[in-house]
Coordinates of C-alpha atoms and ligand atoms in Angstrom, one line a residue:
X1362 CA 105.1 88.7 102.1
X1363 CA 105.5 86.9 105.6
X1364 CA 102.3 86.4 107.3
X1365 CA 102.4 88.9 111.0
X1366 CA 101.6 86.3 113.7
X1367 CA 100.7 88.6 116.4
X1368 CA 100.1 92.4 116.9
X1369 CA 102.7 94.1 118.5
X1370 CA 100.4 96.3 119.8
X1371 CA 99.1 97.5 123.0
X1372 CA 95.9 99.3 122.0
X1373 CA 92.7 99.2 119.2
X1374 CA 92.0 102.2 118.5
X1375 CA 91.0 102.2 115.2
X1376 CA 91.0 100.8 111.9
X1377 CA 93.0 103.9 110.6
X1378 CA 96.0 102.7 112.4
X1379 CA 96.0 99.0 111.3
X1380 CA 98.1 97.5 108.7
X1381 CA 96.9 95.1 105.8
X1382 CA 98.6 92.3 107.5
X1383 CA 97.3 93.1 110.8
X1384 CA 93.7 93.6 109.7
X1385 CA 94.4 90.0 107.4
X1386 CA 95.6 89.1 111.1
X1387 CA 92.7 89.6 113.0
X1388 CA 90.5 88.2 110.4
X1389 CA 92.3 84.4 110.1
X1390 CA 92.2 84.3 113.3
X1391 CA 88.5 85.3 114.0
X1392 CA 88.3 82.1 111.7
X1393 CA 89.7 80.2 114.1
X1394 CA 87.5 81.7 117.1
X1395 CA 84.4 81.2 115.2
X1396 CA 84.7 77.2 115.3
X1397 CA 85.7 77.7 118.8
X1398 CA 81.9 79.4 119.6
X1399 CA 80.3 77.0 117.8
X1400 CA 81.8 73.7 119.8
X1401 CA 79.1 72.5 122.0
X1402 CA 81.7 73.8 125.1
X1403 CA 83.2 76.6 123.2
X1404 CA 85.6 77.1 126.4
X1405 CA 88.8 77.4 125.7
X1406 CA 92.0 78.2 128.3
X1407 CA 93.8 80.8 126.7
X1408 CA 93.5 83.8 128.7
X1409 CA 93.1 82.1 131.8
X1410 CA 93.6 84.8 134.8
X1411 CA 93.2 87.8 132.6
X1412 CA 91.2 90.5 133.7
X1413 CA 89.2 92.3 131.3
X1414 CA 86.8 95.1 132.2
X1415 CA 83.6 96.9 130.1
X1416 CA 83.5 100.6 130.7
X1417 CA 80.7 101.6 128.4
X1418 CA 79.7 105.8 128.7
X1419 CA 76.8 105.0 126.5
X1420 CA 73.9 101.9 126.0
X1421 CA 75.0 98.7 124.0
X1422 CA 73.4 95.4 123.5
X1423 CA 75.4 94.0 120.7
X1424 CA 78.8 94.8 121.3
X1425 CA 79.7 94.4 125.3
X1426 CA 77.4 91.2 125.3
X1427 CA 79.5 89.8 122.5
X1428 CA 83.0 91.2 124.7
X1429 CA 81.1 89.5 127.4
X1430 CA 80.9 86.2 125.4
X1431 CA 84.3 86.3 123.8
X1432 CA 86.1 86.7 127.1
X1433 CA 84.2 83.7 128.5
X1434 CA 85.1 81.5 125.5
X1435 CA 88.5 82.6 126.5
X1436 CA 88.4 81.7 129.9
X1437 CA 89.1 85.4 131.2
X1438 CA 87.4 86.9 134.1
X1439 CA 85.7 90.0 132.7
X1440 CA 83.6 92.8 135.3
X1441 CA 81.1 95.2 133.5
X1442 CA 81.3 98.9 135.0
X1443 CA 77.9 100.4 135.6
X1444 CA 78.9 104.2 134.5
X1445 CA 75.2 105.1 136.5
X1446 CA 76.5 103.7 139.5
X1447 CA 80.5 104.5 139.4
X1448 CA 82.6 107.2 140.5
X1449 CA 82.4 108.6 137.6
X1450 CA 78.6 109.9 138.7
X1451 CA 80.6 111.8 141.8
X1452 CA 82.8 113.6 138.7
X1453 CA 85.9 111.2 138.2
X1454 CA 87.9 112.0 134.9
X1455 CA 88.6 108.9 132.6
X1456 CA 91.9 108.8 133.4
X1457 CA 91.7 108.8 137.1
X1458 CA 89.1 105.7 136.5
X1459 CA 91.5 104.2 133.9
X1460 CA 94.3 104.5 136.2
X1461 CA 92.7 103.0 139.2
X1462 CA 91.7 100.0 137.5
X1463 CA 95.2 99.4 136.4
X1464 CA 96.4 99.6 139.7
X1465 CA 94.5 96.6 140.4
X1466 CA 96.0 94.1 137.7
X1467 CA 93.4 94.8 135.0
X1468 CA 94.9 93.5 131.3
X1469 CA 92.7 95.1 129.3
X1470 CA 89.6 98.0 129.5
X1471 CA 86.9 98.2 126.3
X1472 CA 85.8 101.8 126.5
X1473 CA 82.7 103.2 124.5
X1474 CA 82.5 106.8 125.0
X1475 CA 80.4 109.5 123.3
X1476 CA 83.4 111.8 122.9
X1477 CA 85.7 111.2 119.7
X1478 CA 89.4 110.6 121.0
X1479 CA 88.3 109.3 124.4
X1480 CA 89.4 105.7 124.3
X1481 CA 92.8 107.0 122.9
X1482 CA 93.4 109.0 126.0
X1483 CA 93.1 106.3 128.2
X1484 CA 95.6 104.7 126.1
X1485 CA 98.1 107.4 127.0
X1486 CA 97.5 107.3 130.1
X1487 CA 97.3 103.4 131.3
X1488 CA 99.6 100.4 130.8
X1489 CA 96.2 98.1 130.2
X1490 CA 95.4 97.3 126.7
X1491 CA 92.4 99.8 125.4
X1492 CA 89.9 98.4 123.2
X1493 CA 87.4 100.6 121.7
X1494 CA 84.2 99.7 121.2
X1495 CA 83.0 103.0 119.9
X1496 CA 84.1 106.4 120.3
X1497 CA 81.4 109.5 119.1
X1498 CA 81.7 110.1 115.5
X1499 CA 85.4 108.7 115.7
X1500 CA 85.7 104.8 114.7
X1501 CA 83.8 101.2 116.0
X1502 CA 86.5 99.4 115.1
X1503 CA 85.2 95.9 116.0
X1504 CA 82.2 96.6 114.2
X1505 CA 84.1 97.6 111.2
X1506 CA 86.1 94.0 111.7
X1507 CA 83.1 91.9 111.9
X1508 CA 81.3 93.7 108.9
X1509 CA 84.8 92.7 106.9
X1510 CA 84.8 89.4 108.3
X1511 CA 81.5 88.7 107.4
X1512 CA 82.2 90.0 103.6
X1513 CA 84.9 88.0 103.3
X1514 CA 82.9 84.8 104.8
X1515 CA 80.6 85.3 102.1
X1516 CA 82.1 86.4 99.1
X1517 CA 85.8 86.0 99.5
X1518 CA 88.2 88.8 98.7
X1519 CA 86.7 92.4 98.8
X1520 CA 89.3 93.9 96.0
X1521 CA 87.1 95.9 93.6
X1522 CA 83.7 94.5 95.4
X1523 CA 81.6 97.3 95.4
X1524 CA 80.3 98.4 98.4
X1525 CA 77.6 101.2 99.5
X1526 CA 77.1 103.0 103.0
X1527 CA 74.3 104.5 103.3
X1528 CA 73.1 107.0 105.9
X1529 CA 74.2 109.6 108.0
X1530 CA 77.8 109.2 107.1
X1531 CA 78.7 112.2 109.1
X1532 CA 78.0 110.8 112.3
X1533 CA 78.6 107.3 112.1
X1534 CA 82.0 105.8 113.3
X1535 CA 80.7 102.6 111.7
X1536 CA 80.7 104.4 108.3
X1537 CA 84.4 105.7 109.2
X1538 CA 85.8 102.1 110.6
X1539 CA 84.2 100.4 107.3
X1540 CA 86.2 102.6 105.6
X1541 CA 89.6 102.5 106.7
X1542 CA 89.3 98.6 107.0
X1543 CA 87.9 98.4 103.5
X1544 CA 89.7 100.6 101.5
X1545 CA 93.1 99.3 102.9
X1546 CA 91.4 95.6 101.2
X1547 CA 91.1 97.3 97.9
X1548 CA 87.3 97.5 98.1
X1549 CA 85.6 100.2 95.9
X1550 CA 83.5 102.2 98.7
X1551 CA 81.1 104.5 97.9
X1552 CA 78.8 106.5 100.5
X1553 CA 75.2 107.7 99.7
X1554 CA 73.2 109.8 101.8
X1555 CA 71.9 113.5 101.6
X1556 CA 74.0 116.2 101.4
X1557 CA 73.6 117.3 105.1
X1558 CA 74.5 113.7 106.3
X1559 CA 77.9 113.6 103.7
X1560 CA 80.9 115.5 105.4
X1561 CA 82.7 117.0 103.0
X1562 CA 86.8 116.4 101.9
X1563 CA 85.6 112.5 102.9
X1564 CA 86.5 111.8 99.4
X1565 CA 89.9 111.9 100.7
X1566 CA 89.2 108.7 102.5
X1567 CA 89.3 107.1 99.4
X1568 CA 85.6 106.9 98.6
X1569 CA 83.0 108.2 95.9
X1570 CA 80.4 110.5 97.6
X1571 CA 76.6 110.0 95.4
X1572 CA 73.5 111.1 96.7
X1573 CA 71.0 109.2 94.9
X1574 CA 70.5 105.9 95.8
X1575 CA 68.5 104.2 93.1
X1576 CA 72.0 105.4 90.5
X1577 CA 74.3 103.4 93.4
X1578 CA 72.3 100.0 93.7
X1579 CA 72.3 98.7 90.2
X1580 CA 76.2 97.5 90.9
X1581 CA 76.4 97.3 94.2
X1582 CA 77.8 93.7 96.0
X1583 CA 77.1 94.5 99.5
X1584 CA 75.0 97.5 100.9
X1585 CA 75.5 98.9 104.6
X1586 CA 72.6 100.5 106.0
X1587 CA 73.4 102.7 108.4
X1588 CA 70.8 103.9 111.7
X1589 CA 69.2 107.3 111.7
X1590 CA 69.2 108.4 114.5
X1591 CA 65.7 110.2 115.2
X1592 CA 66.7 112.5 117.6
X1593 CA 69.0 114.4 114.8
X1594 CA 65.5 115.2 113.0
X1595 CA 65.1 117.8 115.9
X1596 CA 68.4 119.8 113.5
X1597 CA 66.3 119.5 110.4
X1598 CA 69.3 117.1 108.5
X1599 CA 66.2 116.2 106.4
X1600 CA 62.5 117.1 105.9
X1601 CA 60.6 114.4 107.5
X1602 CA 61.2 110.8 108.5
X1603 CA 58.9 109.7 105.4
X1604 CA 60.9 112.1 102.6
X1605 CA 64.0 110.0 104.4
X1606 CA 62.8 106.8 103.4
X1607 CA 61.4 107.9 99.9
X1608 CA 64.8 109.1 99.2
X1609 CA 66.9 106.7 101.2
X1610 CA 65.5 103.8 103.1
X1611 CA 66.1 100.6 101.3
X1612 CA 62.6 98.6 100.7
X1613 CA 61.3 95.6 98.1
X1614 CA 61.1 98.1 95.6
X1615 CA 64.5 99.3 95.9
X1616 CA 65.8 96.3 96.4
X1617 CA 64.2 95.1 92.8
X1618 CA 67.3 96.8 90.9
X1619 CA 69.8 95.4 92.9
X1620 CA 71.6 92.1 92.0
X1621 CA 70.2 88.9 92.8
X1622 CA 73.2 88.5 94.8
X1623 CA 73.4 91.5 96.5
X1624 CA 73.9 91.0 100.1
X1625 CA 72.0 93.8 102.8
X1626 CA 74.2 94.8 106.1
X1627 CA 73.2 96.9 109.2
X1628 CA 75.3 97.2 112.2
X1629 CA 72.0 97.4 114.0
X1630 CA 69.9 98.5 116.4
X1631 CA 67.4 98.8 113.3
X1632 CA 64.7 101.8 112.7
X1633 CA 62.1 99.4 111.0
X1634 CA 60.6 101.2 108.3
X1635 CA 62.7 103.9 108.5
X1636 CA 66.5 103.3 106.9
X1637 CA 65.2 99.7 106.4
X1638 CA 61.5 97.7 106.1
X1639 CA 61.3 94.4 107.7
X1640 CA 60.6 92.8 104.2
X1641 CA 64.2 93.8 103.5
X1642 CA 66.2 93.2 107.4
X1643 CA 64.3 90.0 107.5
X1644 CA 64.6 88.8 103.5
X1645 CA 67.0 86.4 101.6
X1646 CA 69.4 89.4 100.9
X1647 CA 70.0 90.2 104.7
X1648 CA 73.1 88.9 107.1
X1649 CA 72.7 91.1 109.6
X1650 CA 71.8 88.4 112.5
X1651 CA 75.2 86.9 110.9
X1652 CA 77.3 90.0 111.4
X1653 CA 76.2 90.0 114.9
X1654 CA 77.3 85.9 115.4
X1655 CA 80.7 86.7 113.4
X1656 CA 80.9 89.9 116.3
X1657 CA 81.4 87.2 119.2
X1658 CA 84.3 85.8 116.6
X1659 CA 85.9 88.9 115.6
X1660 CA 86.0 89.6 119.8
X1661 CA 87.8 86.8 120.5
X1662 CA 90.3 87.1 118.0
X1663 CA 91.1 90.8 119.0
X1664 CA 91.3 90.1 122.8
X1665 CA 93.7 86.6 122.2
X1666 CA 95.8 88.4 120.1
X1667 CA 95.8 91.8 122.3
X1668 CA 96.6 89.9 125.4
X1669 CA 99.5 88.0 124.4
X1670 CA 98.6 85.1 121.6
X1671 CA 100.0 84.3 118.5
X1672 CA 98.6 82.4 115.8
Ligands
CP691 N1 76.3 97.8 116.5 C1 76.5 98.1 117.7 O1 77.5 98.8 118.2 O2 75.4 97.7 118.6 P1 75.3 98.0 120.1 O3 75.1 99.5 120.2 O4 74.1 97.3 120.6 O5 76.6 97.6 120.8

């Protein structure tokens, strides 16, 4: 098959809509961005005079720094919307903001936004390219990218690697862009977590559902912790932070049946010593501070290949 050499798309949306070739796409080319970051003036001119904005509904540290960074390497001009002090605060609707800031010759707009389906409404409703960078319990779909990428850095091709997510499944759109992106690579998925954090039918994603993490570790190649989030305690999703752990949280003694290769992922920010103990985010298993380098990467690939470049 004929490598694609560009995506003839507008939008990101999601890893659901992605081909194969586009997600192989994305993925050489990240390869390509990544030596680009690490030259000692990772500048390049590629989307010189491109206007990229940030409009983030909820926090981020990771993910519209790394935008930040990527569009920089680029050489585009890129403005971060403070949602606390922008119209939207005097009750302006997404699109009415998305609209105005086409009208003004932006190329593209990355959109995180508590609500499920809100970065795809923009899309319908604005000629700029929409990136998501996170949408409720919808898709993250850069952070699903960059947790590939990273795989793939490390151990190659992911057919029939076995790979757990672990956590509240339910309400994580990193669980659900992992997923998509890795079933459609012929990975072998499986999610763990308890029964209240598991939706059900998500066996039609193409995963295996277990609730018992000590049966799921013995074979695993990679394990993706996901956050719990301790507000969700407050909706009794499980008995107490400590019977999480017990049950779920991955520690040294955990971590003793796994395979000496086994490699430990979290799309961060991290609840020490609650889904994950220090000993473990910090050990020889753990690439988490590499996922969030190969994020920068993955950004830059996306917003190249978004805006007009071909590989
Ligand atoms: N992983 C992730 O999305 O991190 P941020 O919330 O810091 O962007």
């Amino acid at each position: 098959m004929n490598k694609v050499k560009s995506l003839n798309r507008k939008d990101l949306l999601g890893l659901k809509d992605l081909s194969v070739e586009e997600i192989k796409l994305i993925l050489r080319t990240a390869h390509s961005m990544k030596e680009v970051a690490a030259r000692p003036i990772p500048k390049v001119p590629t989307l010189l005079g491109k206007h990229i904005i940030t409009l983030f509904f909820e926090a981020s540290t990771r993910t519209r720094t790394s935008f930040n960074m990527a569009a920089k390497i680029l050489s585009a001009n890129i403005t971060n919307i403070a949602i606390s002090s922008s119209s939207v605060t005097k009750g302006e609707s997404l699109i009415d903001t998305v609209k105005n800031l086409e009208v003004m010759g932006v190329d593209a707009i990355i959109i995180r936004h508590p609500m499920g389906g809100a970065p795809l409404l923009a899309a319908r409703n604005c000629k700029a390219s929409i990136i998501s960078a996170g949408d409720g319990f919808n898709e993250h779909p850069t952070q699903g990218l960059l947790d590939i990428f990273t795989m793939q850095e490390k151990r190659g091709k992911l057919k029939d690697k076995k790979i757990l997510i672990v956590g509240d499944i339910s309400h994580s759109r990193v669980a659900r862009s992992n997923i998509w992106g890795l079933t459609k690579l012929g990975a072998k998925v499986t999610v763990v977590g308890p029964p209240t954090m598991i939706p059900r039918g998500i066996e039609e994603m193409g995963v295996n559902v277990s609730y018992n993490l000590d049966d799921e570790i013995k074979e695993a190649d990679f394990i993706n912790m996901l956050r719990i989030q301790n507000e969700r305690q407050e909706k009794g999703l499980f008995p107490s932070i400590e019977e999480y752990h017990k049950l779920y949280g991955l520690n040294k003694e955990r971590m003793k049946y796994a395979k000496k290769d086994v490699l430990v992922m979290h799309p961060g920010p991290i609840n020490r010593g609650v889904e994950i103990t220090s000993e473990v985010a910090d050990g020889p298993y753990n690439v988490i501070l590499e996922q969030v380098t190969n994020g920068v990467a993955v950004r830059s690939a996306l917003l190249f290949l978004l805006l007009g470049g071909k590989t």
